[in-house]
Coordinates of C-alpha atoms in Angstrom, one line a residue:
M1456 CA 88.7 122.3 74.7
S1457 CA 92.0 122.6 76.6
R1458 CA 95.0 123.8 74.7
E1459 CA 97.7 121.1 74.0
F1460 CA 101.1 121.5 75.7
G1461 CA 103.7 123.1 73.5
F1462 CA 107.5 123.4 74.0
I1463 CA 110.0 126.2 74.3
K1464 CA 111.1 126.0 70.7
D1465 CA 107.4 126.4 69.6
L1466 CA 107.2 129.9 71.1
K1467 CA 107.4 132.7 68.6
K1468 CA 107.6 136.5 68.9
D1469 CA 104.3 137.0 67.0
V1470 CA 102.3 134.6 69.2
N1471 CA 101.7 135.5 72.8
V1472 CA 99.2 132.8 73.8
C1473 CA 100.8 129.5 74.8
K1474 CA 100.8 126.6 77.2
V1475 CA 104.2 125.2 78.2
G1476 CA 105.1 122.9 81.0
F1477 CA 108.5 123.7 82.6
R1478 CA 110.8 123.1 85.5
V1479 CA 112.7 125.9 87.3
L1480 CA 116.4 125.0 87.1
D1481 CA 117.7 128.2 88.5
L1482 CA 116.2 131.3 90.1
W1483 CA 117.6 134.6 91.3
T1484 CA 116.6 138.1 92.2
V1485 CA 117.8 141.2 90.3
T1486 CA 117.7 144.6 92.0
A1487 CA 117.5 147.7 89.7
S1488 CA 119.3 151.0 90.5
N1489 CA 116.0 152.3 91.8
G1490 CA 115.8 149.5 94.4
R1491 CA 112.9 147.7 92.7
Q1492 CA 113.3 143.9 92.2
H1493 CA 112.3 141.2 89.8
L1494 CA 112.9 137.5 89.4
E1495 CA 114.8 135.8 86.6
L1496 CA 114.7 132.1 85.9
I1497 CA 116.2 129.3 83.8
I1498 CA 113.4 127.0 82.7
C1499 CA 113.5 123.6 81.0
D1500 CA 110.7 121.9 79.1
G1501 CA 109.9 118.2 78.5
K1502 CA 112.4 118.0 75.6
G1503 CA 115.3 119.3 77.8
D1504 CA 115.4 122.7 76.0
R1505 CA 116.2 125.7 78.2
A1506 CA 115.3 129.4 78.1
H1507 CA 115.9 132.5 80.2
A1508 CA 112.7 133.9 81.6
I1509 CA 112.3 137.4 83.1
T1510 CA 109.4 138.6 85.3
R1511 CA 107.9 142.0 85.9
Q1512 CA 108.8 144.1 88.9
A1513 CA 105.0 144.4 89.7
D1514 CA 104.8 140.6 90.1
F1515 CA 107.9 140.2 92.3
Q1516 CA 106.3 139.6 95.7
R1517 CA 103.6 137.3 94.3
L1518 CA 106.0 135.2 92.2
K1519 CA 108.8 135.1 94.9
S1520 CA 106.4 133.3 97.2
S1521 CA 105.1 130.9 94.6
I1522 CA 108.0 129.9 92.4
E1523 CA 110.7 127.5 93.7
E1524 CA 113.8 125.9 92.1
N1525 CA 113.4 122.4 90.8
Q1526 CA 109.5 122.5 90.9
T1527 CA 107.3 122.1 87.8
Y1528 CA 104.8 124.7 86.5
V1529 CA 102.5 125.4 83.6
L1530 CA 103.1 128.6 81.8
H1531 CA 100.1 130.3 80.1
N1532 CA 101.0 133.1 77.8
C1533 CA 104.2 135.1 77.6
L1534 CA 106.1 137.6 75.4
M1535 CA 109.1 136.6 73.3
F1536 CA 111.9 139.0 72.5
D1537 CA 115.3 138.8 70.9
N1538 CA 117.9 137.7 73.5
D1539 CA 119.8 141.0 73.8
V1540 CA 120.9 140.4 77.4
L1541 CA 124.5 141.5 77.9
F1542 CA 125.5 138.2 79.5
K1543 CA 123.2 135.4 78.4
P1544 CA 122.5 132.6 81.0
V1545 CA 121.2 130.5 78.2
D1546 CA 122.7 130.4 74.7
Y1547 CA 119.3 130.7 73.0
P1548 CA 118.3 133.4 70.5
F1549 CA 115.1 134.4 72.4
K1550 CA 114.2 135.4 76.0
L1551 CA 110.8 134.9 77.6
V1552 CA 109.1 137.8 79.5
F1553 CA 106.2 137.2 81.8
G1554 CA 103.7 139.9 81.0
A1555 CA 100.5 141.2 82.5
G1556 CA 98.5 138.4 80.9
T1557 CA 100.9 135.6 82.0
K1558 CA 99.6 132.9 84.4
V1559 CA 102.0 130.5 86.1
T1560 CA 100.5 127.5 88.0
R1561 CA 102.2 124.8 90.0
S1562 CA 101.8 121.3 88.7
D1563 CA 103.3 118.1 90.2
K1564 CA 102.0 116.0 87.3
L1565 CA 104.7 117.1 84.9
T1566 CA 107.0 114.2 85.7
D1567 CA 108.5 113.9 82.3
I1568 CA 110.4 117.2 82.6
P1569 CA 114.1 116.4 83.4
S1570 CA 115.6 117.6 86.7
H1571 CA 118.5 120.0 86.8
E1572 CA 121.8 118.8 85.4
F1573 CA 125.0 120.6 85.0
R1574 CA 126.2 121.4 81.6
F1575 CA 129.9 122.1 82.1
K1576 CA 132.0 124.0 79.6
S1577 CA 135.1 122.1 78.5
F1578 CA 138.4 123.5 79.7
K1579 CA 140.0 122.3 76.5
E1580 CA 137.5 124.3 74.5
I1581 CA 138.1 127.4 76.6
G1582 CA 141.8 127.1 76.2
E1583 CA 141.4 126.9 72.4
G1584 CA 139.2 130.0 72.4
V1585 CA 135.9 128.1 71.7
F1586 CA 133.6 130.3 73.7
K1587 CA 131.3 133.3 73.5
D1588 CA 132.1 136.3 75.6
D1589 CA 128.4 137.1 76.0
V1590 CA 127.3 133.7 77.2
L1591 CA 127.6 132.4 80.8
Y1592 CA 129.0 129.0 81.4
E1593 CA 129.1 126.3 84.2
I1594 CA 132.5 125.0 85.0
I1595 CA 134.0 122.4 87.4
G1596 CA 137.6 122.0 88.4
V1597 CA 139.9 121.2 91.3
I1598 CA 141.9 124.1 92.8
H1599 CA 145.4 123.8 91.3
E1600 CA 146.8 127.2 92.4
I1601 CA 145.8 130.1 94.5
G1602 CA 147.2 133.4 93.3
K1603 CA 147.0 137.0 94.2
T1604 CA 144.3 137.9 96.7
T1605 CA 143.1 141.6 97.0
V1606 CA 141.8 142.7 100.3
I1607 CA 138.8 145.0 101.0
G1608 CA 139.5 148.6 101.6
D1609 CA 139.4 152.1 100.2
G1610 CA 136.7 151.3 97.7
K1611 CA 138.3 148.0 96.6
K1612 CA 136.4 144.8 96.3
P1613 CA 137.9 141.5 97.5
C1614 CA 139.3 139.4 94.7
T1615 CA 141.0 136.0 94.6
N1616 CA 142.8 134.7 91.5
I1617 CA 142.9 130.9 91.2
V1618 CA 143.8 128.3 88.6
L1619 CA 141.4 125.3 88.2
R1620 CA 142.3 122.0 86.6
D1621 CA 140.1 119.4 85.0
E1622 CA 140.5 115.6 85.1
S1623 CA 142.6 115.7 81.9
G1624 CA 145.0 118.2 83.2
N1625 CA 143.7 121.3 81.3
L1626 CA 144.1 124.6 83.3
V1627 CA 141.9 127.7 83.3
D1628 CA 142.4 131.0 85.1
V1629 CA 139.5 132.1 87.3
T1630 CA 138.9 135.3 89.2
L1631 CA 136.4 135.4 92.1
W1632 CA 135.1 138.8 93.1
D1633 CA 133.4 140.2 96.1
K1634 CA 131.3 137.7 98.1
Y1635 CA 132.6 134.8 96.1
S1636 CA 136.2 135.6 97.0
V1637 CA 135.2 135.9 100.7
Q1638 CA 133.2 132.7 100.5
L1639 CA 136.2 130.7 99.2
M1640 CA 138.8 132.2 101.6
T1641 CA 136.5 131.6 104.5
F1642 CA 136.0 128.0 103.5
L1643 CA 139.8 127.6 103.2
A1644 CA 140.4 129.2 106.6
E1645 CA 137.9 126.9 108.3
R1646 CA 138.5 123.5 106.6
K1647 CA 139.9 120.7 108.6
D1648 CA 141.0 118.2 106.0
R1649 CA 143.9 118.2 103.5
G1650 CA 142.0 116.8 100.5
S1651 CA 141.5 118.4 97.1
V1652 CA 139.0 121.3 96.8
I1653 CA 136.6 121.0 93.9
L1654 CA 134.7 124.1 92.8
I1655 CA 131.6 124.5 90.6
L1656 CA 131.0 128.0 89.4
T1657 CA 127.7 128.6 87.6
H1658 CA 127.0 131.4 85.1
A1659 CA 130.6 132.3 84.7
Q1660 CA 131.7 135.0 82.3
C1661 CA 134.6 134.2 80.0
K1662 CA 136.8 136.6 78.2
L1663 CA 140.4 137.2 77.1
A1664 CA 142.5 138.8 79.8
D1665 CA 145.2 141.4 79.2
N1666 CA 147.8 138.5 78.8
G1667 CA 145.8 137.1 76.0
K1668 CA 144.6 134.0 77.9
P1669 CA 141.0 133.1 78.6
N1670 CA 139.8 134.1 82.1
L1671 CA 136.6 133.2 83.8
C1672 CA 134.9 135.2 86.6
N1673 CA 131.7 135.2 88.5
N1674 CA 128.7 137.1 87.3
W1675 CA 127.7 139.7 90.0
S1676 CA 124.1 138.6 90.5
V1677 CA 123.6 135.2 88.9
S1678 CA 126.6 133.0 89.7
K1679 CA 126.7 130.4 92.5
L1680 CA 130.0 129.1 93.9
L1681 CA 129.6 125.5 95.1
I1682 CA 132.6 124.2 97.1
N1683 CA 133.1 120.4 97.5
L1684 CA 129.4 120.0 96.8
K1685 CA 127.9 116.6 97.9
H1686 CA 126.6 115.7 94.5
P1687 CA 127.0 112.7 92.2
V1688 CA 128.7 114.9 89.5
V1689 CA 131.3 116.0 92.0
E1690 CA 132.0 112.5 93.2
A1691 CA 132.3 111.3 89.6
F1692 CA 134.8 114.2 88.9
R1693 CA 136.8 113.2 92.1
A1694 CA 136.8 109.6 91.0
S1695 CA 138.1 110.6 87.6
L1696 CA 140.9 112.5 89.1
Q1697 CA 141.9 109.6 91.2
A1698 CA 141.7 107.2 88.2
Q1699 CA 144.1 109.5 86.3
G1700 CA 146.5 109.4 89.2
H1701 CA 146.4 113.1 89.9
R1702 CA 147.2 114.4 93.4
F1703 CA 146.0 117.9 94.0
D1704 CA 146.6 118.1 97.8
Q1705 CA 150.2 119.1 97.1
S1706 CA 151.6 122.6 97.6
L1707 CA 150.0 125.3 95.6
C1708 CA 151.6 128.3 93.9
Q1709 CA 151.7 132.0 94.6
V1710 CA 150.9 133.9 91.5
S1711 CA 152.7 137.2 91.1
S1712 CA 150.9 140.4 89.8
S1713 CA 152.4 139.7 86.3
S1714 CA 150.6 136.3 86.4
Q1715 CA 153.9 134.4 86.2
R1716 CA 153.6 131.2 88.3
V1717 CA 156.3 130.9 90.9
N1718 CA 156.6 127.8 93.2
Y1719 CA 156.7 128.5 96.9
D1720 CA 156.7 125.2 98.8
E1721 CA 155.9 126.9 102.0
F1722 CA 153.3 129.4 100.7
S1723 CA 149.7 129.0 99.8
N1724 CA 149.4 125.3 100.6
L1725 CA 145.8 124.4 101.2
S1726 CA 146.8 122.6 104.4
G1727 CA 148.3 125.9 105.5
V1728 CA 145.0 127.8 105.6
K1729 CA 144.4 128.5 109.2
S1730 CA 142.1 130.5 111.4
I1731 CA 143.4 132.8 114.1
A1732 CA 142.4 130.3 116.8
E1733 CA 144.8 127.8 115.3
F1734 CA 147.8 130.2 115.5
R1735 CA 148.4 129.1 119.1
D1736 CA 149.2 125.6 117.8
F1737 CA 152.2 126.8 115.8
D1738 CA 155.6 125.7 117.2
K1739 CA 157.6 127.4 114.4
D1740 CA 157.5 130.2 111.9
T1741 CA 154.6 129.4 109.5
Y1742 CA 153.2 130.7 106.3
C1743 CA 149.4 130.5 105.9
I1744 CA 146.3 132.1 104.6
T1745 CA 143.7 133.5 107.0
V1746 CA 140.6 135.6 107.2
A1747 CA 140.1 138.3 109.8
K1748 CA 138.7 141.8 110.5
S1749 CA 140.9 144.7 111.5
L1750 CA 139.7 146.2 114.9
K1751 CA 142.2 148.7 116.2
F1752 CA 145.8 149.7 116.2
N1753 CA 148.3 148.5 118.9
P1754 CA 150.7 151.3 119.2
N1755 CA 154.2 150.1 120.2
R1756 CA 157.5 151.9 120.9
Y1757 CA 158.2 152.2 117.1
G1758 CA 154.9 153.8 116.1
W1759 CA 153.4 153.7 112.6
Y1760 CA 156.5 154.3 110.5
Y1761 CA 160.2 153.7 110.3
E1762 CA 163.1 155.1 108.3
T1763 CA 165.0 153.1 105.7
C1764 CA 167.6 153.2 103.0
T1765 CA 166.3 154.7 99.7
K1766 CA 167.7 151.6 97.8
C1767 CA 166.9 148.7 100.1
T1768 CA 164.5 148.2 103.0
K1769 CA 167.1 148.1 105.7
A1770 CA 166.2 150.2 108.7
S1771 CA 168.1 153.4 109.2
R1772 CA 169.5 154.4 112.6
S1773 CA 170.7 157.8 111.5
G1774 CA 167.8 159.8 113.0
G1775 CA 167.1 161.5 109.7
A1776 CA 170.7 162.4 108.9
S1777 CA 172.6 161.3 105.8
Y1778 CA 174.5 158.0 106.0
K1779 CA 176.0 155.2 104.0
C1780 CA 173.9 152.0 104.1
S1781 CA 175.4 148.6 104.4
C1782 CA 174.2 147.9 100.9
G1783 CA 176.6 150.6 99.7
E1784 CA 174.0 153.3 99.0
E1785 CA 174.8 156.9 100.0
V1786 CA 171.6 158.0 101.6
E1787 CA 171.0 161.8 101.7
V1788 CA 167.6 161.6 103.4
P1789 CA 166.2 158.3 104.7
L1790 CA 162.9 157.1 103.2
T1791 CA 159.9 156.7 105.5
R1792 CA 158.0 153.4 105.3
Y1793 CA 154.8 152.1 107.0
K1794 CA 155.1 149.6 109.8
V1795 CA 151.7 149.4 111.5
V1796 CA 150.6 146.9 114.2
V1797 CA 146.8 146.1 113.9
I1798 CA 144.7 143.9 116.2
M1799 CA 142.7 141.5 114.0
E1800 CA 139.7 139.3 115.0
Y1801 CA 138.0 136.3 113.6
R1802 CA 135.2 134.7 115.6
D1803 CA 136.2 136.2 118.9
H1804 CA 139.8 135.2 118.5
K1805 CA 142.3 138.1 118.2
A1806 CA 145.9 138.4 117.1
E1807 CA 148.4 141.1 116.2
F1808 CA 149.2 141.6 112.5
L1809 CA 152.0 143.7 111.2
F1810 CA 151.1 145.7 108.1
W1811 CA 154.2 146.7 106.1
D1812 CA 154.7 149.5 103.6
K1813 CA 153.4 147.7 100.5
E1814 CA 150.1 146.6 102.1
C1815 CA 149.4 150.0 103.7
F1816 CA 150.1 151.9 100.5
Q1817 CA 147.7 149.6 98.5
I1818 CA 144.9 150.3 100.9
L1819 CA 145.6 154.0 101.8
G1820 CA 146.7 155.1 98.4
V1821 CA 149.3 157.5 99.9
A1822 CA 153.0 156.8 100.5
A1823 CA 154.3 156.9 104.1
D1824 CA 156.9 159.5 103.1
T1825 CA 154.1 161.8 101.8
L1826 CA 151.9 161.3 104.7
R1827 CA 154.7 162.0 107.2
K1828 CA 155.4 165.3 105.4
T1829 CA 151.8 166.4 105.8
M1830 CA 152.1 165.7 109.5
Q1831 CA 155.3 167.7 109.6
Q1832 CA 153.4 170.7 108.2
V1833 CA 151.1 170.7 111.2
G1834 CA 154.0 170.2 113.7
E1835 CA 153.3 166.5 114.5
D1836 CA 156.3 164.7 113.2
D1837 CA 156.2 161.8 115.6
P1838 CA 155.7 158.1 114.8
H1839 CA 153.5 157.8 117.9
I1840 CA 151.0 160.3 116.6
Y1841 CA 148.8 158.3 114.2
P1842 CA 147.3 160.3 111.3
E1843 CA 143.6 160.0 110.8
V1844 CA 144.0 158.6 107.3
L1845 CA 145.4 155.4 108.9
D1846 CA 141.9 154.7 110.2
K1847 CA 141.1 153.4 106.7
L1848 CA 143.0 150.3 107.7
L1849 CA 140.4 149.5 110.3
K1850 CA 136.9 147.8 110.2
I1851 CA 137.9 145.9 107.1
E1852 CA 137.5 142.1 106.4
F1853 CA 140.7 140.8 105.0
A1854 CA 141.8 137.6 103.2
L1855 CA 145.5 137.5 104.0
R1856 CA 148.6 135.6 103.2
V1857 CA 150.7 135.9 106.3
K1858 CA 153.9 134.7 108.0
Y1859 CA 153.4 133.8 111.6
Q1860 CA 156.6 134.5 113.6
L1861 CA 156.8 132.6 116.9
G1862 CA 157.6 135.1 119.6
A1863 CA 157.8 138.0 117.2
E1864 CA 158.0 141.4 118.9
G1865 CA 155.7 144.1 117.5

C-alpha cells in the first residue's frame, strides 16, 4: 500500500521516512572551500509552506541535471535538523537534508502545489526595526538615489550604495556588492530610456549599519538581482507608483561617505548614465556614470604627478621651491599629487580618463608624495618615469562617476 502524501510541517527530526510533494521555488549552487559543490533549494508544498533543503556533495552532478526551478517532485525520505544556518533563506525552525536514502522523482501530476510568488518584506517594518538579522528577505523598490560607488582594485570588491523607495514613500538603504554592483552599473550604462528603475533583490541580508539605520545587502551566493523584470508583480508595483503620483525619473542624489544626502542636480541622474560610445554625442561638459576597463597609461607632457599648495589643490609653478600661494598659504615644500591619464575601454570603444589624487590613493594605498620620495631614492625623480606600483590602476573594471570635459587637454 502506497504511503499517503504528507506536508513539510509533518516532518520531524525523529522520523526519516516520508513522502512529500514539492515545487522548487529557488535553486542555487554552493561551493565549499575545498572546491566541492552541492545544491540548496527552497521548496514549497501543497499548503504553501516553505523549507530550505540541502543536498549532499556526492549527489551534486546527479541532482544538478535532474532538478529544475518551478518543477514539481516527490520527496521520499530526508533528514530534519534544527535550522542553524547563519543566514536563513526561509524563516522556519528546521532544515531538510537529502541523505543517502533520499529519493527525488519528477512528477507533473502535482498541480495543486502553488507556483513561485514573491514574499516582499515591508519597508515600513524594516524602518521600524521589525526584522531578524539571521533571516534573508525579498524586497522590491524603485531606485530613489545612487550613492557612493567603490571601484575594483587592490583587493577591493565593487560596491554600490543605493536608496530604494516603495509605493508609500518609505526608504531603505541597500548595498550591492561584487557582481551585483557590476550588474546594476552595467545596466545603467546601457539603458536607453529615462523611466524609473525597479529592483527586486532576493535573499537580502538586513542589519543595522554604523549609523544606526537598517541596511540591506545581497547575500554572496544566494541572492538574485532582478532589474525591471517583466513580471506582473513589477507591473503592479509600477502602477501603484503612478497611482500615488510619484515620479522617480527625476535627478538622483550623490551620497557622501558620511551617508549624508546632498542634492546635485547635474550628478547621478539616471538619464546621465552613458557608455563610452555615447561620449561623442556630448556637446557640452557633462556629468555621468559609466562602466569601463582600464587598459594602459597615456603619458603626456605632465607625467603622472604635479605639485600643489599644501593647503589647497592649486598647482604650483615654483619648481619645488618655497612660495606663497594665491590662497595665502606660505608653502615651504610643494605637495605632490597624482594626475594620471588612463585609456579606458568598453565594448571596443576607448576614451581618456584623468585619475586625480583621491582616486589613485584609494586604489594604490600610497600617497603620491610618498611614492615620489621612493623614486627619488633610486635617482628617478621625473614625472615621466612611471613607478611600477602605478600598474595597479590597470586591467580593472570600474564603475565611475565622471565629468566629461569637451575638448579637455590631458
